[in-house]
Amino acid sequence: MQKTILITGATSGIGYSCAEKFAQEGHKLILTGRRNERLKEVAETLKEKHHVDVLPLVFDVRNSAEVNRAIENLASDWSEIDVLINNAGLAVGLSTIQDGDTDDWERMIDTNVKGLLYISRAVLPGMVQRKKGHVVNIGSIAGKEVYPNGGVYCATKHAVDALTKGIRIDTVHHGIKVTQIAPGAVETEFSIVRFKGDKDKADAVYKGFEPLHPENIADVVYFVTSLPSNVNINDLVIMPTAQASATVFHKE
Ligand code: NDP
Ligand code: 8X3
């Protein structure tokens, strides 16, 4: 059955790979991000390659008014969202709390926590009304453990862990599935963003071992959304084989 899938942060990395996977499987996609040109390009590529309908929506998840406008204005053939993938997120900087940059903190908290809440608040009422839907939150190993200099990012992903449970508890009486996918290191633009464009520092993160690839996460996201209606995966931690915990890697 064809579903309508909304993926936040589909201009790169895990969000892009999820978009590609769901397009390959013939689903309708609502894709979001802030980079307009890139989002349009992604939408056009997937439409052409996979012959599916794709609706690109440019907005910043940190802006609740923009989020609400985008969801409220969906045409009737797009408004029944079956799967919401809360993927948009980022880490900015690596620092102790005592030396931290408060602007970096605001960006992480506003995007990873408040952004996820704004989208969920806008999409969930429709799911509740239709008594069906699936919310997949992209958490992180950083939501299970805390590592040096990552306190604020880890706090935001612990919040995603808690919100996943909270949304599940609040919507269980309405037949809605809620899943968290919590990956370890995935090679995407994540580290380029964390190191504010410093590509050498970003590349060094993935040297000496094979990290996860965004397609690996997309396959798992697709799997959890394809299970029978009576089965929900609550929480899945996915790590590279060479990563045992947030900080323990086997590097050659
Ligand atoms: P990327 O940087 O490649 O992708 C991040 C996506 O989020 C982009 O599409 C970006 O789009 C979007 N985004 C960021 N900020 C905003 C915003 N304010 N409003 C709208 N969209 C936004 O990184 P990943 O694919 O790795 O990250 C995706 C998710 O996976 C994040 O939640 C991250 O925390 C999580 N994660 C990543 C891991 C990793 O090792 N890479 C491991 C575990 C979890 P645009 O810039 O166009 O707005
Ligand atoms: C991204 C994984 O461990 O680099 O969430 O923070 S980590």
XYZ file of N, CA and C in Angstrom, residues 27-226:
600
model
N 6.646 5.062 -2.400
C 5.807 5.892 -1.523
C 5.848 7.371 -1.917
N 4.827 8.106 -1.460
C 4.750 9.560 -1.695
C 5.546 10.273 -0.615
N 6.313 11.270 -1.007
C 7.228 11.890 -0.047
C 6.993 13.377 0.136
N 6.932 13.794 1.390
C 7.021 15.219 1.714
C 8.404 15.393 2.332
N 9.238 16.181 1.664
C 10.633 16.326 2.107
C 10.880 17.750 2.566
N 11.577 17.905 3.690
C 11.816 19.252 4.190
C 13.300 19.509 4.442
N 13.611 20.797 4.535
C 14.977 21.248 4.830
C 15.008 22.758 4.642
N 16.130 23.371 4.986
C 16.235 24.829 4.810
C 16.865 25.185 3.476
N 17.709 24.305 2.926
C 18.427 24.650 1.687
C 17.529 24.401 0.482
N 16.918 25.492 0.020
C 15.889 25.427 -1.023
C 16.352 24.733 -2.298
N 17.517 25.187 -2.829
C 18.002 24.657 -4.107
C 18.250 23.156 -4.012
N 18.906 22.794 -2.919
C 19.255 21.396 -2.718
C 17.998 20.531 -2.556
N 17.029 21.070 -1.861
C 15.788 20.315 -1.636
C 15.053 20.102 -2.962
N 15.033 21.168 -3.782
C 14.361 21.052 -5.094
C 15.056 19.994 -5.944
N 16.399 20.028 -5.902
C 17.193 19.059 -6.669
C 16.901 17.623 -6.227
N 16.865 17.433 -4.900
C 16.574 16.101 -4.352
C 15.193 15.645 -4.834
N 14.221 16.539 -4.735
C 12.839 16.190 -5.124
C 12.785 15.806 -6.603
N 13.436 16.607 -7.443
C 13.410 16.337 -8.893
C 14.089 14.999 -9.200
N 15.252 14.777 -8.582
C 15.990 13.529 -8.827
C 15.143 12.319 -8.461
N 14.533 12.359 -7.281
C 13.777 11.183 -6.820
C 12.526 10.963 -7.677
N 11.902 12.075 -8.084
C 10.704 11.959 -8.944
C 11.053 11.268 -10.242
N 12.148 11.757 -10.852
C 12.554 11.214 -12.155
C 12.989 9.763 -12.060
N 13.795 9.492 -11.029
C 14.391 8.160 -10.904
C 13.360 7.105 -10.491
N 12.450 7.492 -9.599
C 11.576 6.463 -9.011
C 10.093 6.646 -9.363
N 9.784 7.685 -10.136
C 8.403 7.919 -10.587
C 7.415 7.989 -9.424
N 7.796 8.717 -8.388
C 6.879 8.914 -7.259
C 6.603 10.409 -7.116
N 5.515 10.744 -6.411
C 5.209 12.148 -6.131
C 6.059 12.622 -4.963
N 6.666 13.784 -5.145
C 7.505 14.345 -4.075
C 7.128 15.812 -3.885
N 6.860 16.175 -2.650
C 6.524 17.568 -2.334
C 7.628 18.160 -1.465
N 8.427 19.089 -2.019
C 9.470 19.712 -1.194
C 8.891 20.893 -0.405
N 9.192 20.966 0.874
C 8.715 22.072 1.717
C 9.898 22.692 2.439
N 10.162 23.958 2.123
C 11.317 24.622 2.748
C 10.878 25.343 4.018
N 11.400 24.914 5.130
C 11.197 25.674 6.373
C 12.236 25.251 7.401
N 12.358 26.117 8.411
C 13.288 25.854 9.507
C 12.481 25.235 10.643
N 12.865 24.044 11.081
C 12.073 23.380 12.135
C 12.070 24.175 13.451
N 12.998 25.133 13.566
C 13.042 25.925 14.807
C 11.952 26.987 14.861
N 11.289 27.210 13.718
C 10.296 28.284 13.642
C 8.891 27.677 13.685
N 8.249 27.762 14.836
C 6.962 27.059 15.006
C 5.908 27.603 14.048
N 5.944 28.912 13.761
C 4.940 29.477 12.843
C 5.118 28.895 11.439
N 6.401 28.803 10.989
C 6.671 28.223 9.656
C 6.248 26.756 9.607
N 6.527 26.042 10.679
C 6.164 24.612 10.740
C 4.646 24.477 10.628
N 3.926 25.248 11.427
C 2.453 25.130 11.427
C 1.870 25.515 10.083
N 2.414 26.588 9.490
C 1.912 27.036 8.180
C 2.103 25.928 7.144
N 3.304 25.335 7.145
C 3.606 24.296 6.145
C 2.646 23.116 6.282
N 2.373 22.694 7.488
C 1.519 21.501 7.685
C 0.049 21.856 7.448
N -0.381 23.018 7.954
C -1.794 23.417 7.777
C -2.150 23.615 6.314
N -1.170 24.061 5.513
C -1.460 24.366 4.102
C -1.321 23.167 3.169
N -1.105 21.993 3.713
C -0.985 20.818 2.832
C -2.321 20.567 2.126
N -2.260 20.325 0.818
C -3.482 20.010 0.065
C -4.012 18.659 0.548
N -5.297 18.406 0.275
C -5.933 17.215 0.862
C -5.242 15.916 0.419
N -4.653 15.912 -0.801
C -3.994 14.671 -1.238
C -2.605 14.484 -0.598
N -2.187 15.442 0.229
C -0.892 15.317 0.919
C -1.048 15.304 2.439
N -2.233 15.648 2.936
C -2.348 15.953 4.371
C -2.449 14.716 5.264
N -2.718 13.549 4.661
C -2.844 12.352 5.500
C -1.486 11.662 5.620
N -0.710 12.146 6.552
C 0.670 11.646 6.704
C 0.646 10.316 7.469
N 1.192 9.282 6.849
C 1.229 7.960 7.478
C 2.460 7.786 8.358
N 3.595 8.318 7.875
C 4.858 8.144 8.617
C 5.557 9.498 8.714
N 5.875 9.891 9.942
C 6.665 11.109 10.174
C 8.046 10.682 10.637
N 9.071 11.066 9.870
C 10.446 10.748 10.284
C 11.093 12.039 10.789
N 11.194 12.143 12.102
C 11.807 13.316 12.735
C 13.317 13.131 12.708
N 13.922 13.628 11.631
C 15.347 13.394 11.398
C 16.189 14.669 11.511
N 15.624 15.834 11.144
C 16.416 17.079 11.131
C 17.084 17.255 12.489
N 18.387 17.498 12.464
C 19.091 17.671 13.719
C 20.553 17.938 13.471
N 21.243 18.338 14.532
C 22.659 18.668 14.362
C 23.382 18.765 15.690
N 24.704 18.628 15.589
C 25.584 18.970 16.707
C 26.386 20.173 16.238
N 26.607 21.134 17.136
C 27.439 22.286 16.791
C 28.486 22.444 17.882
N 29.747 22.282 17.480
C 30.846 22.445 18.424
C 31.054 21.207 19.294
N 32.228 21.164 19.894
C 32.596 20.123 20.873
C 33.304 20.889 21.973
N 32.715 20.930 23.150
C 33.305 21.776 24.181
C 32.786 21.375 25.560
N 33.588 21.683 26.558
C 33.074 21.507 27.921
C 31.948 22.517 28.147
N 31.181 22.270 29.170
C 30.103 23.221 29.509
C 30.744 24.558 29.947
N 31.838 24.466 30.717
C 32.421 25.710 31.254
C 32.992 26.612 30.155
N 33.339 25.995 29.003
C 33.854 26.809 27.890
C 32.849 26.931 26.751
N 31.640 26.446 26.948
C 30.684 26.323 25.842
C 30.240 27.652 25.256
N 29.795 27.562 23.998
C 29.288 28.732 23.280
C 27.758 28.656 23.348
N 27.154 29.652 23.963
C 25.702 29.556 24.198
C 24.915 29.599 22.882
N 25.481 30.221 21.842
C 24.780 30.216 20.539
C 24.711 28.783 19.987
N 25.802 28.029 20.157
C 25.802 26.620 19.723
C 24.725 25.845 20.489
N 24.648 26.111 21.788
C 23.652 25.399 22.615
C 22.243 25.686 22.104
N 21.974 26.979 21.830
C 20.609 27.353 21.365
C 20.289 26.602 20.078
N 21.270 26.556 19.154
C 20.997 25.885 17.863
C 20.648 24.429 18.063
N 21.406 23.755 18.922
C 21.159 22.322 19.141
C 19.832 22.091 19.857
N 19.595 22.864 20.896
C 18.356 22.649 21.675
C 17.141 23.026 20.823
N 17.237 24.144 20.119
C 16.086 24.605 19.317
C 15.777 23.642 18.175
N 16.825 23.084 17.553
C 16.607 22.183 16.408
C 16.196 20.792 16.887
N 17.035 20.204 17.738
C 16.871 18.779 18.053
C 15.691 18.511 18.980
N 15.394 19.473 19.848
C 14.317 19.241 20.828
C 13.057 20.006 20.425
N 13.186 21.336 20.317
C 11.980 22.128 20.044
C 11.470 21.877 18.627
N 12.399 21.732 17.666
C 11.984 21.468 16.274
C 11.202 20.170 16.171
N 11.725 19.125 16.826
C 11.031 17.822 16.802
C 9.634 17.956 17.434
N 9.564 18.758 18.494
C 8.265 18.952 19.154
C 7.287 19.713 18.253
N 7.774 20.766 17.596
C 6.874 21.573 16.752
C 6.261 20.716 15.638
N 7.121 19.929 14.966
C 6.615 19.097 13.861
C 5.640 18.052 14.397
N 6.019 17.434 15.495
C 5.163 16.380 16.050
C 3.811 16.969 16.456
N 3.848 18.144 17.051
C 2.599 18.813 17.480
C 1.704 19.113 16.281
N 2.325 19.444 15.155
C 1.541 19.793 13.951
C 0.984 18.547 13.249
N 1.739 17.449 13.290
C 1.345 16.256 12.505
C 0.479 15.284 13.318
N 0.728 15.185 14.620
C 0.053 14.151 15.422
C -1.478 14.251 15.447
N -2.072 15.455 15.515
C -3.540 15.491 15.577
C -4.213 14.757 14.413
N -3.647 14.846 13.214
C -4.210 14.134 12.055
C -4.104 12.627 12.250
N -2.969 12.184 12.767
C -2.785 10.743 13.005
C -3.785 10.261 14.059
N -3.940 11.071 15.110
C -4.869 10.712 16.192
C -6.288 10.606 15.634
N -6.649 11.573 14.807
C -7.997 11.582 14.215
C -8.221 10.347 13.335
N -7.201 9.985 12.555
C -7.347 8.834 11.640
C -7.082 7.499 12.337
N -6.603 7.616 13.606
C -6.299 6.416 14.399
C -5.243 5.544 13.726
N -4.303 6.182 13.042
C -3.163 5.436 12.521
C -2.028 6.386 12.168
N -0.834 5.823 12.203
C 0.327 6.645 11.890
C 1.542 6.088 12.613
N 2.703 6.533 12.162
C 3.955 6.037 12.750
C 4.932 7.217 12.834
N 5.421 7.461 14.025
C 6.443 8.503 14.214
C 7.776 7.803 14.459
N 8.763 8.140 13.634
C 10.110 7.571 13.814
C 11.057 8.720 14.164
N 11.570 8.694 15.366
C 12.508 9.740 15.797
C 13.935 9.251 15.630
N 14.760 10.066 14.975
C 16.181 9.710 14.870
C 16.895 10.255 16.111
N 17.147 9.344 17.044
C 17.904 9.695 18.251
C 19.382 9.494 17.985
N 20.081 8.928 18.945
C 21.529 8.726 18.767
C 22.067 7.906 19.937
N 23.245 7.335 19.739
C 23.965 6.743 20.873
C 24.216 7.856 21.908
N 24.247 9.106 21.436
C 24.406 10.256 22.336
C 23.159 10.484 23.204
N 22.085 9.757 22.907
C 20.896 9.811 23.762
C 20.875 8.673 24.761
N 21.887 7.829 24.688
C 21.988 6.689 25.603
C 23.180 6.848 26.533
N 24.203 7.566 26.050
C 25.439 7.765 26.821
C 25.801 9.249 26.739
N 26.759 9.647 27.581
C 27.258 11.033 27.517
C 28.767 10.949 27.309
N 29.295 11.761 26.383
C 30.741 11.714 26.139
C 31.367 13.088 26.361
N 32.688 13.118 26.593
C 33.353 14.385 26.914
C 33.137 15.435 25.828
N 32.856 16.635 26.216
C 32.688 17.788 25.319
C 31.404 17.739 24.486
N 30.575 16.743 24.760
C 29.335 16.636 23.970
C 28.098 16.781 24.844
N 28.261 17.367 26.021
C 27.176 17.374 27.014
C 25.851 17.908 26.488
N 25.895 19.008 25.755
C 24.624 19.620 25.327
C 23.985 18.814 24.195
N 24.813 18.388 23.224
C 24.254 17.532 22.157
C 23.659 16.264 22.787
N 24.416 15.650 23.715
C 23.920 14.427 24.368
C 22.613 14.721 25.113
N 22.533 15.873 25.744
C 21.291 16.231 26.460
C 20.119 16.324 25.485
N 20.376 16.895 24.289
C 19.259 17.009 23.325
C 18.819 15.618 22.866
N 19.776 14.704 22.698
C 19.398 13.368 22.224
C 18.797 12.531 23.365
N 19.195 12.809 24.616
C 18.475 12.190 25.740
C 17.035 12.707 25.755
N 16.861 13.965 25.388
C 15.491 14.510 25.317
C 14.684 13.801 24.229
N 15.336 13.502 23.098
C 14.636 12.763 22.022
C 14.222 11.381 22.542
N 15.114 10.762 23.317
C 14.822 9.447 23.911
C 13.565 9.565 24.793
N 13.537 10.601 25.640
C 12.396 10.786 26.551
C 11.128 11.138 25.775
N 11.265 12.002 24.773
C 10.069 12.416 24.008
C 9.496 11.255 23.210
N 10.374 10.357 22.743
C 9.876 9.174 22.023
C 8.954 8.376 22.947
N 9.416 8.199 24.194
C 8.583 7.460 25.163
C 7.308 8.255 25.468
N 7.464 9.562 25.635
C 6.306 10.407 25.978
C 5.252 10.389 24.885
N 5.683 10.507 23.629
C 4.720 10.515 22.519
C 4.026 9.148 22.450
N 4.813 8.085 22.684
C 4.217 6.737 22.617
C 3.135 6.579 23.689
N 3.438 7.040 24.897
C 2.464 6.922 26.000
C 1.213 7.751 25.682
N 1.420 8.951 25.132
C 0.285 9.848 24.888
C -0.585 9.420 23.710
N -0.026 8.605 22.809
C -0.803 8.273 21.600
C -1.190 6.796 21.524
N -0.800 6.014 22.536
C -1.045 4.558 22.464
C -2.539 4.254 22.321
N -3.389 5.099 22.878
C -4.831 4.826 22.816
C -5.411 5.161 21.450
N -4.572 5.660 20.545
C -5.056 6.064 19.219
C -4.425 5.232 18.108
N -3.787 4.132 18.485
C -3.277 3.199 17.469
C -2.031 3.679 16.745
N -1.289 4.575 17.373
C -0.112 5.142 16.694
C 1.165 4.438 17.170
N 2.054 4.184 16.214
C 3.344 3.572 16.546
C 4.380 4.688 16.731
N 5.264 4.494 17.698
C 6.342 5.477 17.901
C 7.647 4.705 18.134
N 8.629 5.036 17.328
C 9.908 4.303 17.322
C 11.065 5.277 17.426
N 12.084 4.902 18.180
C 13.347 5.655 18.127
C 14.415 4.779 17.462
N 15.150 5.380 16.536
C 16.320 4.744 15.937
C 17.520 5.531 16.464
N 18.448 4.838 17.128
C 19.568 5.528 17.775
C 20.900 5.027 17.207
N 21.426 5.730 16.191
C 22.671 5.254 15.581
C 23.934 5.736 16.298
N 25.006 4.949 16.110
C 26.360 5.418 16.412
C 26.859 6.233 15.233
N 28.166 6.185 14.970
C 28.743 7.075 13.954
C 28.282 6.728 12.529
N 27.666 7.708 11.881
C 27.217 7.568 10.494
C 27.936 8.648 9.691
N 28.562 8.277 8.589
C 29.291 9.296 7.816
C 28.314 10.080 6.931
N 28.090 11.326 7.322
C 27.167 12.241 6.608
C 27.805 13.630 6.685
N 26.989 14.663 6.574
C 27.524 16.025 6.764
C 27.550 16.412 8.242
N 27.161 15.474 9.099
C 27.046 15.735 10.540
C 28.314 16.372 11.129
N 29.485 15.773 10.841
C 30.717 16.283 11.463
C 31.181 17.595 10.808
N 30.850 17.766 9.538
C 31.188 19.046 8.879
C 30.412 20.171 9.576
N 29.154 19.876 9.914
C 28.337 20.875 10.629
C 28.889 21.070 12.043
N 29.197 19.942 12.702
C 29.705 20.052 14.088
C 30.975 20.900 14.135
N 31.880 20.695 13.146
C 33.144 21.444 13.138
C 33.064 22.698 12.270
N 31.861 23.164 12.020
C 31.605 24.459 11.362
C 32.361 24.598 10.048
N 32.318 23.526 9.237
C 32.889 23.586 7.894
C 34.316 23.070 7.791
N 34.948 22.715 8.907
C 36.331 22.219 8.862
C 36.329 20.752 8.401
N 36.601 20.568 7.097
C 36.454 19.251 6.482
C 37.515 18.264 7.003
N 38.725 18.776 7.278
C 39.785 17.877 7.758
C 39.414 17.270 9.108
N 38.909 18.139 9.991
C 38.492 17.648 11.315
C 37.342 16.656 11.157
N 36.435 16.967 10.242
C 35.267 16.088 10.034
C 35.721 14.733 9.499
N 36.623 14.755 8.495
C 37.089 13.494 7.892
C 37.782 12.618 8.939
N 38.511 13.259 9.847
C 39.284 12.514 10.854
C 38.383 11.655 11.744
N 37.139 12.085 11.920
C 36.195 11.348 12.782
C 35.986 9.922 12.262
N 36.011 9.783 10.930
C 35.653 8.482 10.322
C 36.873 7.711 9.816
N 38.077 8.174 10.195
C 39.318 7.504 9.750
C 39.585 6.254 10.575
N 40.076 5.197 9.906
C 40.563 4.017 10.618
C 39.517 2.969 10.934
N 38.277 3.218 10.570
C 37.231 2.205 10.769
C 36.114 2.471 9.769
N 35.262 1.480 9.588
C 34.147 1.714 8.659
C 32.925 2.171 9.450
N 32.567 3.429 9.275
C 31.385 3.927 9.979
C 30.112 3.362 9.348
N 28.983 3.643 9.940
C 27.715 3.342 9.279
C 27.574 4.278 8.091
N 26.819 3.823 7.089
C 26.495 4.671 5.949
C 25.024 5.058 6.091
N 24.646 6.219 5.606
C 23.252 6.635 5.804
C 22.241 5.649 5.234
N 22.656 4.913 4.185
C 21.742 3.905 3.597
C 21.449 2.787 4.598
N 22.442 2.495 5.480
C 22.205 1.449 6.499
C 21.051 1.870 7.405
N 21.030 3.141 7.758
C 19.966 3.629 8.657
C 18.630 3.640 7.908
N 18.675 4.057 6.647
C 17.430 4.102 5.851
C 16.807 2.710 5.755
N 17.650 1.681 5.547
C 17.119 0.310 5.454
C 16.390 -0.075 6.746
N 16.974 0.322 7.882
C 16.371 -0.038 9.165
C 15.092 0.770 9.402
N 15.120 2.052 9.050
C 13.906 2.874 9.190
C 12.793 2.258 8.335
N 13.151 1.854 7.115
C 12.137 1.250 6.238
C 11.610 -0.047 6.872
N 12.518 -0.847 7.404
C 12.119 -2.113 8.046
C 11.111 -1.864 9.171
N 11.421 -0.906 10.071
C 10.526 -0.728 11.228
C 9.149 -0.203 10.810
N 9.097 0.471 9.662
C 7.796 1.003 9.211
C 7.031 -0.015 8.366
N 7.630 -1.187 8.131
C 7.003 -2.166 7.234
C 6.463 -3.378 7.993
